Short mmCIF file of C-alpha atoms in Angstrom, two decimals:
data_model
loop_
_atom_site.label_atom_id
_atom_site.label_comp_id
_atom_site.label_asym_id
_atom_site.label_seq_id
_atom_site.Cartn_x
_atom_site.Cartn_y
_atom_site.Cartn_z
CA MET A 1 115.45 102.25 114.87
CA HIS A 2 117.05 99.68 117.04
CA TRP A 3 119.77 97.63 115.60
CA ILE A 4 117.50 94.44 115.71
CA ASP A 5 114.93 95.80 113.67
CA GLY A 6 117.54 96.93 111.28
CA ILE A 7 119.03 93.53 111.17
CA ILE A 8 115.38 92.46 110.05
CA VAL A 9 115.32 94.94 107.32
CA LEU A 10 118.92 93.61 106.05
CA LEU A 11 117.85 90.27 105.93
CA TYR A 12 114.62 91.21 103.77
CA LEU A 13 116.86 93.16 101.28
CA ILE A 14 119.69 90.12 101.34
CA GLY A 15 116.85 87.83 100.50
CA THR A 16 115.39 89.69 98.08
CA ALA A 17 118.50 90.30 96.13
CA LEU A 18 119.77 86.64 96.05
CA ILE A 19 116.24 85.74 93.90
CA PRO A 20 117.12 87.49 91.00
CA ILE A 21 121.07 86.79 91.13
CA ALA A 22 120.01 82.88 91.31
CA LEU A 23 117.62 83.09 88.10
CA ALA A 24 119.86 85.82 85.93
CA HIS A 25 121.79 82.86 84.38
CA ARG A 26 118.37 81.91 82.36
CA GLN A 27 117.80 84.96 81.08
CA LYS A 28 118.79 84.09 77.90
CA LYS A 29 116.40 85.13 75.20
CA LYS A 30 113.05 87.66 74.89
CA ARG A 31 110.86 85.08 76.02
CA ASP A 32 112.90 84.31 79.38
CA PHE A 33 113.47 87.97 80.04
CA MET A 34 109.73 89.20 79.44
CA LEU A 35 107.78 86.18 79.88
CA ALA A 36 109.67 84.12 82.38
CA GLY A 37 110.06 81.34 79.50
CA GLN A 38 106.13 80.35 79.98
CA THR A 39 106.58 78.53 82.84
CA LEU A 40 104.79 79.90 85.64
CA HIS A 41 102.37 78.26 87.97
CA TRP A 42 99.36 80.01 89.20
CA PHE A 43 100.15 80.37 92.91
CA PRO A 44 103.05 82.54 92.59
CA LEU A 45 101.45 84.60 89.93
CA ALA A 46 98.52 84.97 92.25
CA LEU A 47 100.48 86.24 94.92
CA ALA A 48 102.83 88.19 92.47
CA ASP A 49 99.59 90.11 91.31
CA VAL A 50 98.57 90.84 95.10
CA ALA A 51 102.38 92.18 95.89
CA ALA A 52 102.50 94.29 92.75
CA GLY A 53 99.35 95.77 93.14
CA PHE A 54 99.65 96.31 97.16
CA SER A 55 101.80 99.46 96.88
CA ALA A 56 103.21 101.11 100.02
CA ILE A 57 100.69 103.81 98.82
CA SER A 58 98.12 101.13 99.91
CA LEU A 59 99.77 99.79 103.15
CA ILE A 60 100.07 103.57 104.46
CA GLY A 61 96.67 104.92 102.74
CA ALA A 62 94.18 102.50 103.89
CA PRO A 63 94.30 103.30 107.95
CA GLY A 64 95.07 106.70 106.69
CA PHE A 65 91.94 107.04 105.29
CA VAL A 66 89.98 105.42 107.77
CA MET A 67 91.59 107.86 110.06
CA ALA A 68 90.39 110.87 108.28
CA TYR A 69 86.80 109.37 107.17
CA ASP A 70 85.39 105.78 107.99
CA LEU A 71 84.97 102.60 106.42
CA ARG A 72 83.13 103.13 103.50
CA TYR A 73 85.74 102.02 101.20
CA ALA A 74 85.96 98.69 102.59
CA PRO A 75 82.59 97.49 100.67
CA SER A 76 84.51 97.90 97.51
CA LEU A 77 86.27 94.48 98.19
CA PHE A 78 83.20 92.64 98.07
CA LEU A 79 81.26 94.61 95.44
CA GLY A 80 83.87 93.74 92.62
CA ILE A 81 83.07 90.01 93.09
CA PRO A 82 80.62 89.99 90.34
CA THR A 83 83.39 90.95 87.74
CA LEU A 84 85.27 87.67 88.80
CA PRO A 85 83.68 85.09 86.21
CA ILE A 86 83.77 87.70 83.55
CA ILE A 87 87.31 88.01 83.71
CA TYR A 88 87.93 84.09 84.47
CA TYR A 89 85.77 82.98 81.57
CA TYR A 90 85.90 85.27 78.88
CA ILE A 91 88.88 88.32 79.31
CA VAL A 92 91.62 85.72 80.34
CA PRO A 93 91.14 82.99 77.84
CA HIS A 94 90.64 85.82 75.02
CA ILE A 95 93.74 87.64 75.63
CA TYR A 96 96.01 84.54 76.36
CA LYS A 97 95.46 82.88 73.36
CA LEU A 98 96.87 85.69 71.88
CA GLN A 99 100.10 85.34 73.76
CA LEU A 100 100.67 89.30 74.18
CA VAL A 101 104.13 90.97 75.32
CA SER A 102 102.60 94.20 74.82
CA VAL A 103 99.04 94.45 75.64
CA TYR A 104 98.93 97.68 73.27
CA SER A 105 99.61 95.42 70.00
CA TYR A 106 95.92 94.20 70.56
CA LEU A 107 94.80 97.57 69.46
CA GLU A 108 96.94 97.58 66.52
CA THR A 109 95.30 94.00 65.43
CA ARG A 110 91.91 95.37 66.44
CA PHE A 111 91.63 98.65 65.41
CA CYS A 112 94.83 100.51 63.99
CA TYR A 113 98.55 101.24 64.30
CA ALA A 114 97.76 104.62 65.89
CA PHE A 115 95.57 102.95 68.66
CA ARG A 116 98.60 101.14 69.55
CA TYR A 117 100.73 103.94 70.42
CA VAL A 118 98.27 106.28 71.98
CA GLY A 119 97.86 103.23 74.52
CA VAL A 120 101.50 102.98 75.03
CA ALA A 121 101.87 106.63 75.28
CA LEU A 122 99.01 106.99 77.92
CA PHE A 123 100.35 104.16 79.85
CA ILE A 124 104.04 105.60 80.25
CA ILE A 125 102.47 108.82 81.28
CA ALA A 126 100.38 107.80 83.78
CA LYS A 127 102.92 105.06 85.16
CA LEU A 128 105.86 107.33 85.51
CA GLY A 129 103.67 109.83 87.95
CA TYR A 130 102.58 106.54 89.62
CA LEU A 131 106.43 105.49 89.99
CA ALA A 132 107.60 108.71 91.74
CA MET A 133 104.42 108.24 94.11
CA ALA A 134 105.52 103.91 94.47
CA ILE A 135 108.81 105.67 95.37
CA TYR A 136 108.66 108.98 97.47
CA THR A 137 105.63 106.93 99.71
CA PRO A 138 108.05 104.44 101.27
CA ALA A 139 111.13 106.94 101.38
CA LEU A 140 108.86 109.54 103.54
CA ALA A 141 107.76 106.78 105.93
CA LEU A 142 111.41 105.04 106.29
CA GLY A 143 112.02 108.52 106.87
CA ALA A 144 109.87 109.28 109.22
CA VAL A 145 110.88 105.93 111.37
CA THR A 146 114.59 105.99 110.99
CA GLY A 147 114.79 109.87 110.58
CA LEU A 148 117.50 109.33 107.74
CA PRO A 149 116.98 111.62 105.26
CA ILE A 150 114.27 111.01 102.69
CA GLY A 151 116.30 111.85 99.50
CA LEU A 152 119.10 108.87 100.53
CA TYR A 153 115.74 106.17 100.62
CA ILE A 154 114.46 107.54 97.60
CA VAL A 155 118.21 106.78 95.59
CA VAL A 156 117.88 103.43 97.37
CA ILE A 157 114.51 102.32 96.75
CA GLY A 158 114.31 103.04 93.11
CA LEU A 159 117.83 102.09 92.04
CA LEU A 160 118.36 98.71 93.97
CA THR A 161 115.07 98.10 92.63
CA ALA A 162 115.25 98.94 89.56
CA THR A 163 118.92 96.93 89.32
CA LEU A 164 117.27 93.82 91.01
CA THR A 165 114.73 94.15 87.64
CA LEU A 166 117.33 94.21 85.26
CA ILE A 167 118.97 91.48 86.69
CA GLY A 168 116.15 88.61 87.24
CA GLY A 169 113.73 89.52 84.47
CA MET A 170 110.02 88.75 84.82
CA GLU A 171 110.98 85.25 86.46
CA GLY A 172 112.84 87.57 89.11
CA VAL A 173 110.18 90.29 89.58
CA ILE A 174 107.47 87.29 90.08
CA TRP A 175 109.59 85.17 92.85
CA GLN A 176 110.74 88.57 94.33
CA ASP A 177 106.81 89.26 94.84
CA VAL A 178 105.73 86.15 95.97
CA VAL A 179 108.45 86.60 99.01
CA GLN A 180 107.40 90.00 99.38
CA TYR A 181 104.05 89.11 99.27
CA PHE A 182 104.75 87.23 102.97
CA VAL A 183 106.98 89.96 104.17
CA ILE A 184 103.95 92.41 103.73
CA VAL A 185 101.92 89.66 105.83
CA GLY A 186 104.50 89.56 108.41
CA GLY A 187 104.65 93.24 109.04
CA ILE A 188 101.11 94.15 109.17
CA LEU A 189 100.39 90.57 111.28
CA GLY A 190 103.08 92.31 113.97
CA VAL A 191 101.01 95.67 113.96
CA VAL A 192 97.57 93.49 114.46
CA PHE A 193 99.83 91.83 117.33
CA PHE A 194 100.71 94.65 119.17
CA PHE A 195 97.06 95.96 119.32
CA CYS A 196 95.79 92.58 120.10
CA PHE A 197 98.34 92.15 123.32
CA SER A 198 100.41 95.23 123.84
CA SER A 199 98.84 98.67 123.36
CA GLY A 200 97.53 98.92 126.76
CA ASP A 201 93.86 98.75 125.54
CA THR A 202 91.39 96.17 124.13
CA VAL A 203 90.17 96.02 120.28
CA SER A 204 86.53 96.07 121.38
CA ASN A 205 87.34 99.61 123.03
CA TYR A 206 88.81 101.08 120.21
CA TRP A 207 86.10 99.61 118.25
CA ARG A 208 83.76 101.63 120.62
CA ILE A 209 86.10 104.96 120.08
CA ALA A 210 85.85 104.80 116.68
CA ALA A 211 82.18 104.06 116.37
CA ALA A 212 81.05 107.22 118.68
CA ALA A 213 83.55 109.25 116.08
CA GLY A 214 81.77 107.63 113.55
CA LYS A 215 84.76 105.95 111.76
CA THR A 216 82.80 102.68 111.50
CA ARG A 217 80.35 103.52 108.89
CA MET A 218 80.71 101.44 106.06
CA LEU A 219 77.64 101.33 103.61
CA ASP A 220 75.91 104.43 102.44
CA PHE A 221 72.89 104.10 100.00
CA SER A 222 72.42 107.48 98.84
CA PHE A 223 71.91 108.71 96.00
CA ASN A 224 73.68 111.85 96.47
CA LEU A 225 76.94 111.73 93.56
CA GLU A 226 79.19 113.90 95.92
CA ALA A 227 78.89 110.81 98.33
CA LEU A 228 81.16 107.90 98.27
CA SER A 229 78.17 105.72 98.17
CA VAL A 230 77.27 101.87 97.47
CA TRP A 231 76.28 102.82 94.20
CA ALA A 232 79.30 104.73 93.37
CA LEU A 233 81.78 101.72 94.38
CA PHE A 234 79.75 99.26 93.23
CA SER A 235 79.66 100.81 89.53
CA SER A 236 83.45 101.42 90.17
CA ALA A 237 83.90 98.12 91.00
CA MET A 238 82.47 96.82 88.19
CA LEU A 239 83.14 98.83 85.36
CA MET A 240 86.57 99.93 85.91
CA GLY A 241 87.66 96.35 87.35
CA ILE A 242 86.71 94.90 83.83
CA ALA A 243 88.10 98.08 82.02
CA GLY A 244 91.60 98.15 84.36
CA THR A 245 92.18 94.37 83.93
CA CYS A 246 91.93 93.95 80.49
CA SER A 247 94.29 97.10 79.67
CA ASP A 248 96.99 97.01 82.29
CA GLN A 249 100.25 95.98 80.68
CA SER A 250 101.63 94.44 83.98
CA THR A 251 98.50 91.96 84.60
CA VAL A 252 98.48 90.77 80.95
CA GLN A 253 102.04 90.29 81.02
CA ARG A 254 101.82 88.01 84.26
CA TRP A 255 99.06 86.20 82.16
CA SER A 256 101.03 85.30 79.42
CA SER A 257 104.05 84.34 81.43
CA ALA A 258 101.93 81.30 82.86
CA LYS A 259 102.51 77.94 81.59
CA SER A 260 99.11 77.48 80.50
CA LEU A 261 95.35 79.01 80.10
CA GLY A 262 94.47 76.93 83.59
CA ASP A 263 97.22 78.66 85.27
CA ALA A 264 96.47 81.98 83.94
CA MET A 265 92.77 81.71 84.87
CA LYS A 266 93.31 80.41 88.43
CA SER A 267 95.70 83.34 89.11
CA THR A 268 92.94 85.71 88.88
CA ILE A 269 91.33 84.00 91.33
CA GLY A 270 93.96 83.32 93.81
CA GLY A 271 94.78 87.00 93.24
CA TYR A 272 91.47 87.94 94.94
CA ILE A 273 91.33 85.39 97.68
CA PHE A 274 94.91 86.06 98.51
CA GLY A 275 94.33 90.15 98.32
CA MET A 276 91.43 90.61 100.13
CA PRO A 277 92.07 89.84 103.73
CA ILE A 278 95.34 92.15 103.61
CA VAL A 279 93.33 95.52 102.84
CA LEU A 280 90.08 94.59 105.53
CA VAL A 281 93.30 94.11 108.32
CA LEU A 282 94.62 97.20 107.20
CA TYR A 283 91.28 98.80 107.70
CA PHE A 284 90.85 96.93 111.03
CA ILE A 285 94.28 98.74 112.00
CA GLY A 286 93.04 102.14 110.71
CA ILE A 287 90.16 101.55 113.20
CA CYS A 288 92.53 100.64 116.03
CA LEU A 289 94.87 103.36 115.25
CA TYR A 290 92.32 105.89 115.68
CA GLY A 291 91.29 104.58 119.29
CA PHE A 292 94.73 104.20 120.31
CA CYS A 293 95.46 107.65 119.12
CA THR A 294 92.74 109.11 120.98
CA HIS A 295 94.43 107.94 124.42
CA ASN A 296 97.72 108.92 122.92
CA PRO A 297 97.47 112.34 121.17
CA LEU A 298 99.20 112.93 118.00
CA PRO A 299 101.06 116.25 117.52
CA PRO A 300 99.22 118.62 115.43
CA GLU A 301 101.36 118.50 112.29
CA ILE A 302 100.89 114.78 112.21
CA ALA A 303 97.23 114.76 113.14
CA ALA A 304 96.87 117.23 110.45
CA GLU A 305 97.95 114.77 107.46
CA PRO A 306 96.56 111.26 108.22
CA ASP A 307 98.53 109.51 105.78
CA ARG A 308 101.66 110.30 107.97
CA VAL A 309 99.88 108.83 111.04
CA PHE A 310 100.46 105.18 110.42
CA PRO A 311 104.59 105.85 110.14
CA TYR A 312 104.71 107.63 112.89
CA PHE A 313 103.00 105.12 115.27
CA ALA A 314 105.47 102.91 114.01
CA ALA A 315 108.26 104.75 115.09
CA LYS A 316 106.66 105.90 118.44
CA TYR A 317 104.95 103.07 119.86
CA LEU A 318 105.84 99.47 117.76
CA PRO A 319 108.06 97.04 119.97
CA ILE A 320 111.50 96.04 118.74
CA GLY A 321 111.34 93.55 115.92
CA ALA A 322 107.51 94.40 114.84
CA CYS A 323 108.96 97.71 113.89
CA GLY A 324 111.58 96.19 111.89
CA LEU A 325 108.85 93.77 110.18
CA LEU A 326 106.84 96.94 109.45
CA ILE A 327 109.66 98.54 107.81
CA ALA A 328 110.33 95.77 106.01
CA GLY A 329 106.58 95.54 104.83
CA VAL A 330 106.88 98.83 103.70
CA LEU A 331 110.02 98.49 101.65
CA ALA A 332 108.34 95.04 100.05
CA ALA A 333 105.33 96.97 99.05
CA GLY A 334 106.94 99.50 97.38
CA MET A 335 109.67 97.39 95.62
CA SER A 336 107.09 94.89 94.40
CA THR A 337 105.18 97.47 92.82
CA ILE A 338 107.94 99.41 91.59
CA SER A 339 109.54 96.31 89.67
CA ALA A 340 106.42 95.22 88.18
CA VAL A 341 105.85 98.87 86.72
CA LEU A 342 109.52 98.93 85.66
CA HIS A 343 109.32 95.77 84.05
CA SER A 344 106.01 96.56 82.25
CA LEU A 345 107.61 100.08 80.83
CA THR A 346 110.63 98.09 79.34
CA SER A 347 108.68 95.69 78.01
CA LEU A 348 106.43 98.25 75.92
CA PHE A 349 109.59 99.88 74.82
CA MET A 350 111.38 96.97 73.72
CA VAL A 351 108.22 95.71 71.65
CA ASP A 352 106.60 98.73 70.64
CA VAL A 353 109.46 100.74 69.74
CA TRP A 354 113.04 99.02 69.77
CA GLU A 355 111.93 95.76 67.38
CA LYS A 356 109.67 98.62 65.17
CA LEU A 357 113.26 100.39 64.98
CA TYR A 358 115.00 97.13 64.68
CA PRO A 359 113.24 94.56 63.02
CA GLU A 360 115.58 92.16 63.85
CA ALA A 361 116.27 92.93 67.25
CA GLU A 362 114.37 90.01 68.76
CA LYS A 363 116.72 87.53 67.14
CA GLY A 364 119.80 89.37 68.16
CA SER A 365 121.79 88.13 70.95
CA ASN A 366 121.73 91.23 72.97
CA TYR A 367 118.01 91.63 73.27
CA VAL A 368 118.38 91.10 76.92
CA HIS A 369 121.27 93.33 77.29
CA ILE A 370 119.44 96.64 76.07
CA SER A 371 116.30 95.44 77.84
CA ARG A 372 118.55 95.52 81.25
CA ILE A 373 119.73 99.16 79.91
CA ALA A 374 115.74 99.99 79.33
CA THR A 375 115.15 98.98 82.86
CA MET A 376 117.93 101.02 84.41
CA VAL A 377 116.97 104.04 82.53
CA TRP A 378 113.31 103.88 84.02
CA GLY A 379 114.58 103.63 87.40
CA ILE A 380 116.70 106.47 87.20
CA LEU A 381 114.07 108.68 85.39
CA ALA A 382 111.51 107.59 87.87
CA VAL A 383 114.13 108.37 90.99
CA LEU A 384 114.39 111.67 89.40
CA LEU A 385 110.70 112.17 89.28
CA ALA A 386 110.35 111.06 93.02
CA PHE A 387 112.35 113.69 94.09
CA TYR A 388 110.39 116.05 91.97
CA VAL A 389 107.46 114.93 94.22
CA MET A 390 109.46 115.64 97.14
CA LEU A 391 110.52 118.98 96.19
CA LEU A 392 107.04 120.20 95.02
CA GLY A 393 104.81 118.11 97.41
CA ASN A 394 101.47 116.94 96.07
CA SER A 395 101.51 118.69 92.68
CA ILE A 396 102.75 116.14 90.69
CA ILE A 397 100.56 113.90 92.47
CA GLU A 398 97.70 115.82 91.63
CA VAL A 399 98.69 115.63 87.83
CA SER A 400 99.40 112.21 87.90
CA GLY A 401 95.81 111.91 89.36
CA ILE A 402 94.27 113.97 86.76
CA VAL A 403 95.74 111.94 83.83
CA ASN A 404 94.72 108.92 85.27
CA SER A 405 91.07 110.54 85.57
CA PHE A 406 91.42 111.65 81.90
CA PHE A 407 93.01 109.02 79.88
CA SER A 408 92.73 105.72 81.97
CA ALA A 409 88.89 105.09 81.64
CA PRO A 410 88.64 105.74 77.98
CA LEU A 411 91.63 103.64 77.37
CA GLY A 412 89.91 100.82 79.51
CA GLY A 413 86.55 101.49 77.38
CA VAL A 414 88.43 101.34 74.15
CA PHE A 415 89.60 97.61 74.89
CA ILE A 416 85.80 96.99 75.88
CA LEU A 417 84.62 97.85 72.70
CA GLY A 418 87.25 95.76 70.82
CA MET A 419 86.99 92.55 73.20
CA PHE A 420 82.91 92.69 73.56
CA THR A 421 81.66 93.91 70.66
CA LYS A 422 82.10 93.20 66.77
CA ARG A 423 80.58 96.27 65.62
CA ALA A 424 83.01 98.89 67.14
CA ASN A 425 85.44 100.30 64.15
CA THR A 426 88.43 102.61 64.30
CA GLN A 427 86.22 105.91 63.62
CA GLY A 428 83.59 105.18 65.64
CA THR A 429 85.74 104.28 68.49
CA LEU A 430 88.00 107.57 68.48
CA ILE A 431 84.76 109.20 68.48
CA GLY A 432 84.14 107.37 71.80
CA ILE A 433 87.51 108.16 73.01
CA VAL A 434 86.76 111.82 72.73
CA ALA A 435 83.48 111.43 74.31
CA GLY A 436 85.63 109.76 77.24
CA VAL A 437 88.39 112.31 77.85
CA ALA A 438 85.47 114.92 77.45
CA THR A 439 83.73 113.85 80.16
CA SER A 440 86.39 113.25 82.39
CA VAL A 441 87.51 116.80 82.20
CA THR A 442 83.71 117.95 82.41
CA CYS A 443 83.51 115.99 85.97
CA TRP A 444 86.81 117.19 86.76
CA ALA A 445 85.83 120.74 86.31
CA LEU A 446 82.93 120.49 87.87
CA ASN A 447 83.84 119.27 91.01
CA LYS A 448 87.20 121.84 90.88
CA TYR A 449 84.91 124.56 90.35
CA LYS A 450 82.12 123.55 93.15
CA ILE A 451 79.48 123.86 90.17
CA PHE A 452 78.20 120.44 90.49
CA PRO A 453 80.11 118.56 93.31
CA ILE A 454 81.01 115.04 92.11
CA ASN A 455 82.70 112.07 94.17
CA PHE A 456 86.11 111.36 92.03
CA VAL A 457 84.83 107.82 91.97
CA TRP A 458 82.25 108.58 89.52
CA PHE A 459 84.80 110.37 87.28
CA GLY A 460 86.03 107.07 85.62
CA VAL A 461 82.63 105.50 85.49
CA PHE A 462 81.06 108.27 83.63
CA ALA A 463 83.69 108.43 81.33
CA LEU A 464 84.04 104.66 80.65
CA LEU A 465 80.40 104.60 80.03
CA ALA A 466 80.53 107.43 77.25
CA THR A 467 83.43 106.30 75.68
CA CYS A 468 81.31 102.71 75.34
CA PHE A 469 78.28 104.43 74.37
CA VAL A 470 79.30 106.97 71.98
CA GLY A 471 82.00 104.80 70.50
CA TYR A 472 79.42 102.01 69.79
CA VAL A 473 76.69 104.24 68.70
CA SER A 474 79.11 106.42 66.68
CA SER A 475 80.59 102.87 64.90
CA LEU A 476 77.29 102.24 63.08
CA LEU A 477 77.69 105.43 61.07
CA PHE A 478 80.76 103.87 59.78
CA GLN A 479 81.70 100.63 57.76
CA SER A 480 84.39 98.68 59.03
CA SER A 481 87.76 97.80 56.80
CA LYS A 482 88.25 94.83 55.19
CA LYS A 483 91.23 94.52 57.47
CA GLN A 484 89.39 94.72 61.00
CA GLU A 485 86.58 92.06 59.47
CA LYS A 486 89.19 89.62 58.53
CA GLU A 487 90.42 90.15 62.22
CA LEU A 488 87.44 89.42 63.75
CA GLU A 489 86.86 86.61 61.51
CA ALA A 490 89.71 85.04 62.61
#
């Protein structure tokens, strides 16, 4: 890596560090540290929503998917648009009025105490695995670009992000994400500029090469459950989009940090508008990358793993400056996701565990101090798990994916039953959860052992439908408790 690229990355890191340091003195109470004092405008919340959801896994994985397959994932960006009115007019107002710090406290209010902690446990399991990947992926990319040990980057990325998160609290996380959004955009635009003006060929020719290889295929209307069809993407975008939004701790915490309901609502639309172009450009980069690599053959070990192509390309072909911007973009994509997840894990620990053990803790002067310690503990644990990923390859990634498949959809189904129906009760919903998990396991087994191959996109859809249908029908067999009836009337 050239020294100019190093300076670009260093300037990014310094700029990112100054934000939480400048905001540290404002983190005095729970409301400040967890919800940024509920002073945030919709614009930073929208950009933070994009940056937090846009990890280094996405930045590297989207071009890699096009290299390996085609553009069939691209339509999902547009197929999710019908969910926006539901989220905007119903879910956001419904949740915002509750002023939740922990989204899973809703499950206790709506159903029972046990549901709250089942939700917390599943979220922690899923997010720790995701955190490990979110740290390891940019470390792997940066190691390929710079030649330095991956383990060094794992420690630096994980502990630096944890430190900045604990210093600035929620407000620091949001404003760091705003800066990181623009750094991500800058890194991506540097690559686009290279393909358009400096790569030695034209974008139209890259498209022709990719089209000839079938890489530009976008729409698959087949009814084959094994295919990544429009029907699979539409079902997932609609159902999992709604379920994932209302059950995600990070998202709900950002809504609760807004200074008004209007700002929380606008941030959902703004996030969609600001996020869509980035993903589309990444698919465009994937097409150009395929055409470029046709004329510039890859080493066999790189070509065999599509996710390694983009980092290899950046290290070997990007000019000075553009390479530094992309490295900063990869760091920004990773750090924005890591900080959001770390803060959400800390919030759950403090609200759902610490405050239950020490009921007066919220009023104590050391609440923020304990929250900061918890953030660092989560950060250290995530770093250790990232090393586990590095040592054992894809095993933890596969396990994390299975956990998400098995539990995220049923958990989302519980929130849908709670928010969209009045008849759903604790007993019926519990049966629905069992049905949802059983459906996930069945889909996985059918696919794993090639008994009846099913595309992984359907796993969550079928599990969610099973949870909602069985949960609602089963609820008809039980009478709601008086507590639940009072809560619904309220």
